[in-house]
Tab-separated table of C-alpha atoms in Angstrom:
chain	number	residue	atom	x	y	z
A	1	UNK	CA	-17.633	-10.693	1.836
A	2	UNK	CA	-17.195	-9.152	-1.289
A	3	UNK	CA	-13.857	-7.600	-0.048
A	4	UNK	CA	-12.371	-10.972	1.625
A	5	UNK	CA	-12.992	-12.978	-2.060
A	6	UNK	CA	-10.579	-9.992	-3.230
A	7	UNK	CA	-8.218	-10.860	-0.883
A	8	UNK	CA	-8.540	-14.679	-1.429
A	9	UNK	CA	-8.097	-13.745	-5.555
A	10	UNK	CA	-4.898	-11.734	-4.397
A	11	UNK	CA	-3.241	-14.015	-2.644
A	12	UNK	CA	-3.786	-17.067	-4.669
A	13	UNK	CA	-3.176	-14.798	-7.823
A	14	UNK	CA	0.072	-13.893	-6.567
A	15	UNK	CA	1.269	-17.533	-5.665
A	16	UNK	CA	0.109	-18.785	-9.007
A	17	UNK	CA	2.222	-15.805	-10.953
A	18	UNK	CA	5.570	-17.030	-9.355
A	19	UNK	CA	5.368	-20.276	-10.868
A	20	UNK	CA	4.786	-18.594	-14.152
A	21	UNK	CA	7.342	-16.351	-13.518
A	22	UNK	CA	10.188	-18.638	-12.336
A	23	UNK	CA	10.108	-20.429	-15.533
A	24	UNK	CA	10.988	-16.720	-16.944
A	25	UNK	CA	13.703	-16.572	-13.944
A	26	UNK	CA	12.358	-13.269	-12.100
A	27	UNK	CA	11.364	-12.849	-8.695
A	28	UNK	CA	8.304	-13.161	-6.587
A	29	UNK	CA	7.742	-9.569	-5.781
A	30	UNK	CA	7.697	-8.823	-9.680
A	31	UNK	CA	5.161	-12.284	-10.118
A	32	UNK	CA	3.309	-10.603	-7.254
A	33	UNK	CA	3.011	-7.006	-9.045
A	34	UNK	CA	2.119	-8.357	-12.091
A	35	UNK	CA	-0.342	-10.582	-10.129
A	36	UNK	CA	-1.506	-7.252	-8.367
A	37	UNK	CA	-1.857	-5.724	-12.369
A	38	UNK	CA	-4.026	-8.034	-13.634
A	39	UNK	CA	-6.178	-8.188	-11.303
A	40	UNK	CA	-6.607	-4.033	-10.651
A	41	UNK	CA	-9.005	-1.822	-12.112
A	42	UNK	CA	-6.828	-1.672	-15.032
A	43	UNK	CA	-7.320	-5.017	-16.480
A	44	UNK	CA	-9.633	-8.013	-14.794
A	45	UNK	CA	-11.348	-4.838	-13.000
A	46	UNK	CA	-12.329	-3.449	-16.218
A	47	UNK	CA	-15.024	-6.469	-15.867
A	48	UNK	CA	-17.015	-5.227	-13.004
A	49	UNK	CA	-17.329	-8.876	-11.789
A	50	UNK	CA	-17.330	-8.411	-7.796
A	51	UNK	CA	-15.147	-10.960	-6.320
A	52	UNK	CA	-12.934	-11.416	-9.037
A	53	UNK	CA	-9.639	-9.152	-8.684
A	54	UNK	CA	-10.142	-5.309	-7.800
A	55	UNK	CA	-13.482	-3.238	-9.436
A	56	UNK	CA	-12.435	-0.006	-8.336
A	57	UNK	CA	-9.503	2.083	-6.799
A	58	UNK	CA	-11.398	2.963	-4.342
A	59	UNK	CA	-11.564	-1.435	-3.101
A	60	UNK	CA	-8.115	-1.613	-3.696
A	61	UNK	CA	-7.432	1.560	-1.391
A	62	UNK	CA	-10.124	0.188	1.214
A	63	UNK	CA	-6.860	-2.429	1.613
A	64	UNK	CA	-4.829	0.809	2.701
A	65	UNK	CA	-4.333	-0.780	6.297
A	66	UNK	CA	-2.863	-3.842	5.412
A	67	UNK	CA	-0.152	-1.673	3.565
A	68	UNK	CA	0.228	0.031	6.019
A	69	UNK	CA	0.935	-2.653	8.932
A	70	UNK	CA	2.988	-4.683	5.831
A	71	UNK	CA	5.558	-1.567	5.411
A	72	UNK	CA	6.020	-1.398	9.359
A	73	UNK	CA	7.661	-4.930	9.191
A	74	UNK	CA	9.382	-4.164	6.851
A	75	UNK	CA	10.961	-1.259	8.089
A	76	UNK	CA	10.958	-3.456	11.579
A	77	UNK	CA	12.941	-5.715	9.629
A	78	UNK	CA	15.264	-3.546	8.242
A	79	UNK	CA	16.048	-2.346	11.741
A	80	UNK	CA	17.674	-5.678	12.072
A	81	UNK	CA	20.861	-4.251	9.943
A	82	UNK	CA	21.014	-1.978	12.374
A	83	UNK	CA	22.880	-4.037	15.021
A	84	UNK	CA	26.187	-2.274	16.749
A	85	UNK	CA	28.375	-5.267	15.341
A	86	UNK	CA	27.160	-4.294	12.188
A	87	UNK	CA	27.489	-0.581	12.446
A	88	UNK	CA	30.686	-0.525	13.831
A	89	UNK	CA	32.089	-2.871	10.367
A	90	UNK	CA	30.472	-0.770	7.711
A	91	UNK	CA	28.521	2.045	9.804
A	92	UNK	CA	30.876	4.665	8.383
A	93	UNK	CA	30.544	3.520	4.907
A	94	UNK	CA	27.095	3.162	4.431
A	95	UNK	CA	26.005	6.853	6.172
A	96	UNK	CA	28.628	8.254	3.366
A	97	UNK	CA	26.707	6.466	0.531
A	98	UNK	CA	23.240	6.690	1.908
A	99	UNK	CA	23.345	10.314	2.473
A	100	UNK	CA	25.227	10.761	-0.770
A	101	UNK	CA	23.983	8.737	-3.482
A	102	UNK	CA	20.745	10.399	-2.284
A	103	UNK	CA	21.534	14.001	-2.842
A	104	UNK	CA	23.016	13.357	-6.387
A	105	UNK	CA	20.199	11.428	-7.703
A	106	UNK	CA	18.191	14.555	-6.600
A	107	UNK	CA	20.641	16.947	-8.212
A	108	UNK	CA	20.803	15.226	-11.009
A	109	UNK	CA	16.948	14.553	-11.436
A	110	UNK	CA	16.540	18.480	-10.858
A	111	UNK	CA	18.641	19.377	-13.520
A	112	UNK	CA	17.232	17.206	-16.051
A	113	UNK	CA	14.428	18.113	-14.976
A	114	UNK	CA	14.462	21.650	-14.787
A	115	UNK	CA	15.871	21.937	-18.230
A	116	UNK	CA	12.567	20.012	-19.388
A	117	UNK	CA	10.950	23.167	-18.167
A	118	UNK	CA	12.420	25.362	-20.325
A	119	UNK	CA	11.835	23.516	-23.392
A	120	UNK	CA	8.211	23.069	-22.374
A	121	UNK	CA	7.426	25.438	-19.750
A	122	UNK	CA	3.900	25.330	-20.435
A	123	UNK	CA	3.951	21.730	-18.897
A	124	UNK	CA	6.396	21.504	-16.043
A	125	UNK	CA	7.050	24.588	-13.704
A	126	UNK	CA	10.220	24.786	-11.652
A	127	UNK	CA	7.761	23.982	-8.628
A	128	UNK	CA	7.373	20.332	-10.085
A	129	UNK	CA	10.639	19.692	-11.359
A	130	UNK	CA	12.181	20.148	-7.638
A	131	UNK	CA	8.993	18.013	-6.485
A	132	UNK	CA	9.939	15.420	-8.806
A	133	UNK	CA	13.792	15.556	-7.622
A	134	UNK	CA	13.462	15.057	-4.131
A	135	UNK	CA	10.961	12.271	-4.753
A	136	UNK	CA	13.547	10.423	-7.193
A	137	UNK	CA	16.402	10.337	-3.777
A	138	UNK	CA	13.269	7.620	-2.348
A	139	UNK	CA	14.134	3.774	-2.480
A	140	UNK	CA	11.587	1.279	-1.938
A	141	UNK	CA	13.006	-0.933	1.038
A	142	UNK	CA	10.362	-3.656	0.654
A	143	UNK	CA	10.912	-5.147	-2.756
A	144	UNK	CA	14.935	-4.981	-1.860
A	145	UNK	CA	14.343	-6.710	1.095
A	146	UNK	CA	11.796	-9.299	-0.719
A	147	UNK	CA	14.809	-10.488	-2.996
A	148	UNK	CA	17.224	-10.520	-0.747
A	149	UNK	CA	15.214	-13.070	1.568
A	150	UNK	CA	14.156	-15.161	-1.361
A	151	UNK	CA	17.526	-15.842	-2.871
A	152	UNK	CA	19.236	-15.427	0.845
A	153	UNK	CA	21.959	-12.969	-0.660
A	154	UNK	CA	24.771	-12.527	1.356
A	155	UNK	CA	28.113	-10.847	0.919
A	156	UNK	CA	29.576	-7.387	0.940
A	157	UNK	CA	26.998	-5.389	-1.732
A	158	UNK	CA	23.992	-7.002	0.761
A	159	UNK	CA	25.659	-5.882	3.614
A	160	UNK	CA	25.553	-2.585	2.765
A	161	UNK	CA	22.953	-2.801	0.794
A	162	UNK	CA	19.569	-2.956	4.037
A	163	UNK	CA	21.568	-0.153	5.765
A	164	UNK	CA	21.711	1.816	2.613
A	165	UNK	CA	17.798	1.636	1.619
A	166	UNK	CA	16.218	1.924	5.208
A	167	UNK	CA	19.211	5.422	5.896
A	168	UNK	CA	17.324	6.494	2.347
A	169	UNK	CA	14.122	6.751	4.018
A	170	UNK	CA	15.203	9.286	6.131
A	171	UNK	CA	17.801	11.403	3.970
A	172	UNK	CA	14.333	11.002	1.490
A	173	UNK	CA	12.326	12.437	3.704
A	174	UNK	CA	14.700	15.774	4.374
A	175	UNK	CA	15.382	15.894	1.102
A	176	UNK	CA	11.933	16.097	0.187
A	177	UNK	CA	10.415	18.196	3.202
A	178	UNK	CA	13.158	21.000	2.142
A	179	UNK	CA	12.327	20.661	-1.426
A	180	UNK	CA	8.387	20.470	-0.798
A	181	UNK	CA	8.814	23.865	1.234
A	182	UNK	CA	10.463	25.859	-1.431
A	183	UNK	CA	7.894	24.196	-4.217
A	184	UNK	CA	5.277	25.460	-2.342
A	185	UNK	CA	7.040	28.800	-1.862
A	186	UNK	CA	7.367	29.098	-5.588
A	187	UNK	CA	3.875	28.862	-6.340
A	188	UNK	CA	2.236	30.918	-3.227
A	189	UNK	CA	4.682	33.487	-3.522
A	190	UNK	CA	5.778	33.061	0.226
A	191	UNK	CA	8.266	31.311	1.733
A	192	UNK	CA	7.966	29.514	5.303
A	193	UNK	CA	11.220	28.591	7.881
A	194	UNK	CA	8.892	26.383	9.262
A	195	UNK	CA	7.855	24.442	6.213
A	196	UNK	CA	11.193	24.070	5.094
A	197	UNK	CA	13.516	23.113	8.020
A	198	UNK	CA	11.611	23.161	11.352
A	199	UNK	CA	8.952	20.774	10.954
A	200	UNK	CA	10.547	17.942	8.970
A	201	UNK	CA	13.680	18.529	11.659
A	202	UNK	CA	11.286	18.026	14.465
A	203	UNK	CA	9.146	15.293	12.321
A	204	UNK	CA	12.423	12.516	11.887
A	205	UNK	CA	13.324	13.540	15.738
A	206	UNK	CA	10.276	12.717	17.143
A	207	UNK	CA	10.021	9.474	15.016
A	208	UNK	CA	13.742	8.217	15.890
A	209	UNK	CA	12.558	8.822	19.923
A	210	UNK	CA	9.181	6.897	19.925
A	211	UNK	CA	10.969	4.458	17.853
A	212	UNK	CA	13.265	3.882	20.639
A	213	UNK	CA	11.135	4.384	23.385
A	214	UNK	CA	9.273	1.392	21.817
A	215	UNK	CA	11.761	-0.970	21.238
A	216	UNK	CA	13.211	-0.567	24.968
A	217	UNK	CA	9.374	-1.204	25.946
A	218	UNK	CA	9.522	-4.589	23.648
A	219	UNK	CA	13.190	-5.683	24.600
A	220	UNK	CA	11.515	-5.505	28.364
A	221	UNK	CA	8.289	-6.740	27.653
A	222	UNK	CA	9.668	-10.258	25.555
A	223	UNK	CA	11.843	-10.732	28.729
A	224	UNK	CA	8.379	-11.588	30.781
A	225	UNK	CA	7.311	-14.249	28.199
A	226	UNK	CA	8.860	-17.667	27.715
A	227	UNK	CA	7.534	-19.268	24.777
A	228	UNK	CA	7.449	-18.348	20.812
A	229	UNK	CA	4.205	-17.803	20.574
A	230	UNK	CA	3.530	-15.070	23.093
A	231	UNK	CA	6.812	-13.466	22.285
A	232	UNK	CA	5.559	-13.412	18.247
A	233	UNK	CA	2.858	-12.356	19.606
A	234	UNK	CA	3.839	-9.530	21.439
A	235	UNK	CA	6.530	-7.852	18.631
A	236	UNK	CA	3.288	-8.219	15.890
A	237	UNK	CA	1.028	-6.245	18.282
A	238	UNK	CA	3.777	-3.530	18.955
A	239	UNK	CA	4.274	-2.970	15.232
A	240	UNK	CA	0.689	-2.822	14.832
A	241	UNK	CA	0.761	-0.176	17.721
A	242	UNK	CA	3.332	1.916	16.020
A	243	UNK	CA	2.251	1.958	12.876
A	244	UNK	CA	-1.381	3.315	14.402
A	245	UNK	CA	0.285	6.056	16.856
A	246	UNK	CA	2.378	7.316	13.741
A	247	UNK	CA	-0.934	8.188	11.773
A	248	UNK	CA	-1.389	11.188	14.697
A	249	UNK	CA	-0.752	14.855	14.004
A	250	UNK	CA	-1.047	16.736	16.524
A	251	UNK	CA	0.834	20.430	17.267
A	252	UNK	CA	3.681	21.452	19.580
A	253	UNK	CA	3.417	25.419	20.020
A	254	UNK	CA	3.264	26.914	16.838
A	255	UNK	CA	4.402	23.658	14.825
A	256	UNK	CA	2.391	20.701	13.138
A	257	UNK	CA	3.850	17.719	14.207
A	258	UNK	CA	3.657	13.752	13.072
A	259	UNK	CA	5.211	10.689	13.066
A	260	UNK	CA	7.042	8.462	9.977
A	261	UNK	CA	5.771	4.680	10.809
A	262	UNK	CA	8.853	3.861	8.497
A	263	UNK	CA	11.253	5.479	11.098
A	264	UNK	CA	9.366	4.412	13.860
A	265	UNK	CA	9.257	0.811	13.098
A	266	UNK	CA	13.307	1.232	11.865
A	267	UNK	CA	13.889	2.546	14.873
A	268	UNK	CA	11.346	-0.143	17.000
A	269	UNK	CA	13.922	-2.929	15.406
A	270	UNK	CA	17.280	-1.617	15.584
A	271	UNK	CA	16.594	-0.988	19.800
A	272	UNK	CA	14.900	-4.350	20.089
A	273	UNK	CA	17.641	-6.094	18.287
A	274	UNK	CA	20.254	-4.633	20.642
A	275	UNK	CA	18.752	-5.044	23.483
A	276	UNK	CA	17.102	-8.413	23.198
A	277	UNK	CA	19.683	-11.626	22.945
A	278	UNK	CA	16.890	-13.747	21.463
A	279	UNK	CA	16.063	-11.157	18.824
A	280	UNK	CA	17.743	-12.864	15.502
A	281	UNK	CA	15.487	-16.048	16.224
A	282	UNK	CA	12.215	-13.872	16.921
A	283	UNK	CA	13.344	-11.925	13.957
A	284	UNK	CA	13.059	-15.289	11.531
A	285	UNK	CA	10.142	-16.319	13.124
A	286	UNK	CA	8.201	-13.023	12.968
A	287	UNK	CA	9.607	-12.889	8.963
A	288	UNK	CA	8.230	-16.285	8.290
A	289	UNK	CA	4.737	-15.084	10.175
A	290	UNK	CA	4.656	-11.945	8.004
A	291	UNK	CA	5.105	-14.221	4.488
A	292	UNK	CA	1.420	-14.080	3.551
A	293	UNK	CA	1.050	-10.620	4.268
A	294	UNK	CA	4.435	-9.429	2.555
A	295	UNK	CA	2.374	-11.240	-0.744
A	296	UNK	CA	-0.827	-9.244	-0.192
A	297	UNK	CA	1.185	-6.507	0.238
A	298	UNK	CA	2.714	-6.281	-3.641
A	299	UNK	CA	0.017	-7.932	-4.963
A	300	UNK	CA	-2.215	-4.288	-3.817
A	301	UNK	CA	0.994	-2.613	-4.725
A	302	UNK	CA	0.505	-3.840	-8.121
A	303	UNK	CA	-3.282	-3.254	-8.685
A	304	UNK	CA	-2.688	0.041	-7.546
A	305	UNK	CA	-0.632	0.563	-11.035
A	306	UNK	CA	-2.546	2.825	-13.276
A	307	UNK	CA	-2.109	2.144	-16.983
A	308	UNK	CA	-4.206	4.911	-18.083
A	309	UNK	CA	-1.602	6.944	-17.103
A	310	UNK	CA	0.203	5.824	-20.159
A	311	UNK	CA	-1.949	7.806	-22.538
A	312	UNK	CA	-0.698	11.130	-22.144
A	313	UNK	CA	2.064	11.881	-23.955
A	314	UNK	CA	3.122	14.456	-21.343
A	315	UNK	CA	3.183	12.297	-18.589
A	316	UNK	CA	5.253	9.697	-21.429
A	317	UNK	CA	7.669	12.423	-22.054
A	318	UNK	CA	8.867	13.523	-18.509
A	319	UNK	CA	8.174	10.113	-17.336
A	320	UNK	CA	10.935	8.986	-20.008
A	321	UNK	CA	13.576	12.138	-18.779
A	322	UNK	CA	12.645	11.234	-14.991
A	323	UNK	CA	13.094	7.555	-14.827
A	324	UNK	CA	16.558	8.049	-17.091
A	325	UNK	CA	17.453	10.745	-15.159
A	326	UNK	CA	17.253	8.658	-11.767
A	327	UNK	CA	18.604	6.005	-12.851
A	328	UNK	CA	22.263	7.596	-13.593
A	329	UNK	CA	21.576	9.672	-10.364
A	330	UNK	CA	21.424	6.391	-8.718
A	331	UNK	CA	23.918	4.433	-10.465
A	332	UNK	CA	26.543	6.882	-10.624
A	333	UNK	CA	25.914	8.156	-7.265
A	334	UNK	CA	26.232	4.586	-5.393
A	335	UNK	CA	29.525	4.524	-7.676
A	336	UNK	CA	30.513	7.938	-6.434
A	337	UNK	CA	30.189	7.960	-2.349
A	338	UNK	CA	31.082	3.909	-2.588
A	339	UNK	CA	34.334	4.434	-3.880
A	340	UNK	CA	34.826	8.021	-1.831
A	341	UNK	CA	34.293	5.721	1.299
A	342	UNK	CA	36.896	2.981	0.332
A	343	UNK	CA	33.955	0.342	-0.295
A	344	UNK	CA	34.651	-3.065	-1.801
A	345	UNK	CA	34.774	-2.990	-5.653
A	346	UNK	CA	31.983	-5.434	-5.998
A	347	UNK	CA	29.670	-2.575	-3.715
A	348	UNK	CA	31.519	0.394	-6.360
A	349	UNK	CA	30.001	-1.619	-9.309
A	350	UNK	CA	26.774	-2.967	-8.597
A	351	UNK	CA	25.654	-0.928	-5.446
A	352	UNK	CA	23.702	1.875	-7.409
A	353	UNK	CA	21.652	-1.222	-9.883
A	354	UNK	CA	19.999	-2.211	-6.555
A	355	UNK	CA	19.069	0.966	-5.485
A	356	UNK	CA	16.620	1.379	-8.548
A	357	UNK	CA	12.964	0.225	-7.184
A	358	UNK	CA	10.866	2.451	-5.963
A	359	UNK	CA	7.493	2.433	-4.699
A	360	UNK	CA	5.340	2.951	-1.476
A	361	UNK	CA	7.615	6.307	-0.041
A	362	UNK	CA	7.615	8.082	-3.227
A	363	UNK	CA	3.691	7.075	-3.848
A	364	UNK	CA	3.040	8.305	-0.243
A	365	UNK	CA	5.399	12.124	-1.302
A	366	UNK	CA	3.758	12.460	-4.169
A	367	UNK	CA	0.160	12.552	-2.399
A	368	UNK	CA	1.517	15.173	-0.271
A	369	UNK	CA	2.543	17.043	-3.229
A	370	UNK	CA	-0.962	16.305	-4.651
A	371	UNK	CA	-2.750	18.076	-1.794
A	372	UNK	CA	0.176	21.117	-1.745
A	373	UNK	CA	0.271	22.125	-4.755
A	374	UNK	CA	-2.601	21.745	-6.161
A	375	UNK	CA	-4.857	19.553	-8.496
A	376	UNK	CA	-3.211	20.597	-11.929
A	377	UNK	CA	0.692	20.628	-10.533
A	378	UNK	CA	0.088	17.812	-7.600
A	379	UNK	CA	-1.816	15.470	-10.207
A	380	UNK	CA	1.063	15.884	-12.521
A	381	UNK	CA	3.611	14.715	-10.315
A	382	UNK	CA	1.193	12.356	-9.143
A	383	UNK	CA	1.282	10.485	-12.400
A	384	UNK	CA	4.826	10.852	-13.561
A	385	UNK	CA	5.472	9.118	-9.763
A	386	UNK	CA	3.155	6.479	-11.184
A	387	UNK	CA	4.626	5.835	-14.129
A	388	UNK	CA	7.822	6.270	-12.753
A	389	UNK	CA	6.947	3.011	-10.152
A	390	UNK	CA	5.195	0.946	-12.766
A	391	UNK	CA	8.760	0.510	-14.511
A	392	UNK	CA	10.694	0.726	-11.726
A	393	UNK	CA	8.561	-2.116	-9.664
A	394	UNK	CA	8.144	-3.815	-12.440
A	395	UNK	CA	11.932	-4.213	-13.110
A	396	UNK	CA	13.678	-3.188	-10.584
A	397	UNK	CA	13.508	-6.374	-8.573
A	398	UNK	CA	14.883	-8.183	-11.525
A	399	UNK	CA	18.053	-5.944	-12.298
A	400	UNK	CA	18.535	-5.950	-8.004
A	401	UNK	CA	18.787	-10.066	-8.589
A	402	UNK	CA	21.367	-9.817	-11.541
A	403	UNK	CA	23.126	-7.214	-9.474
A	404	UNK	CA	23.538	-9.449	-6.246
A	405	UNK	CA	24.295	-12.224	-8.794
A	406	UNK	CA	26.907	-10.968	-10.629
A	407	UNK	CA	28.367	-9.720	-7.453
A	408	UNK	CA	28.346	-13.509	-6.111
A	409	UNK	CA	25.774	-12.059	-3.141
A	410	UNK	CA	23.259	-14.696	-4.759
A	411	UNK	CA	24.901	-18.094	-5.094
A	412	UNK	CA	23.563	-20.648	-7.685
A	413	UNK	CA	21.970	-23.923	-6.327
A	414	UNK	CA	25.023	-26.965	-6.079
A	415	UNK	CA	24.991	-29.632	-8.020
A	416	UNK	CA	23.710	-31.723	-4.566
A	417	UNK	CA	20.863	-29.790	-3.702
A	418	UNK	CA	19.376	-29.745	-7.000
A	419	UNK	CA	19.894	-33.723	-7.436
A	420	UNK	CA	18.490	-33.834	-4.122
A	421	UNK	CA	15.498	-31.920	-4.737
A	422	UNK	CA	15.378	-33.838	-8.394
A	423	UNK	CA	15.255	-37.252	-6.461
A	424	UNK	CA	12.936	-36.016	-4.387
A	425	UNK	CA	10.454	-35.191	-6.761
A	426	UNK	CA	10.662	-38.625	-9.083
A	427	UNK	CA	10.060	-40.520	-5.317
A	428	UNK	CA	6.924	-38.486	-4.737
A	429	UNK	CA	5.899	-39.146	-8.449
A	430	UNK	CA	6.356	-42.784	-7.478
A	431	UNK	CA	4.473	-43.194	-4.597
A	432	UNK	CA	1.610	-41.538	-6.491
């Protein structure tokens, strides 16, 4: 019962916070994160009142399954951006920008943190520096997608943004796998070509192949049903199925293999939207069905942010260097790569700002680092990543909104729409 009460409080808290955030013209996703922070273990949870928020981090982690499913739907929705018609239009540009900006970001953060290592060698090691550099490549697709949906953004920047964010996961996974393999080799004193190259490539290949097969099966199964309700149920079951199977870890010869649920679900959505003639309508309906799930996901994500990490001076110093260097890497990397790809001037100017949000994928990488590098170095990586997520998730969505507004992708509501809304409110007040 306590868990259900916490879920109800999380949903209601997130919704009411959007009314307050709206006064300051903040995106809904920022409101959800702030609500989560307030009802999480760092604030209201400290009162230890059962049912009023999340009292412990364990109670937050108990909802991980909901977050996993939510991320699956987010990746599935992003797969919709890889329609062949869209790929033919911006495919080359998205690939160039997606790969180059991630690599440049990693390089910038690596250099900044390695310089910091030579200044305070007893606090941050080379292993920690290059692992954080790899984590810096990841961008949170969820926050970006929520801002795009809320404000119905449409234009040149939005068209390339979502494919680039989707590619970020694949590119970030490759970079992290290579960097993390080197970091483990530096820590243990032994290098393994399997850890550094083979297993990451296997994970990506298997994830894309499994997602493609599931997408083909979904498109074939969807044709059997004729009601929208049944089709939505089928889509939901397939997304949950792929998320569940993606948890599996197995061995292929001497290699340890697994799946990336984000890549699997993204490929599921990509193949489905290119094979099913009704995919656009089904995607729209599934977005509406998952709205409460997305709200809960972001509130829970906010609850995971720990204010206690701010008590460490070293975490603050390294965290600020990480945030500043990652922000510079994303902005300059996107600017350089989009110029190289011959993109529209608005893309060159504003795309980098929209790539700042960071959350689930980065936290997942930091968890791997914590288990692979030990409590000391892994714990430092985890805390710095949490600090970065705290800043980026609270500020990033607003910056994304600002960039899309300045680029013209978010249009202000017309005077006619505002007038109709005001008239409707007045009429409703008279009828009471």
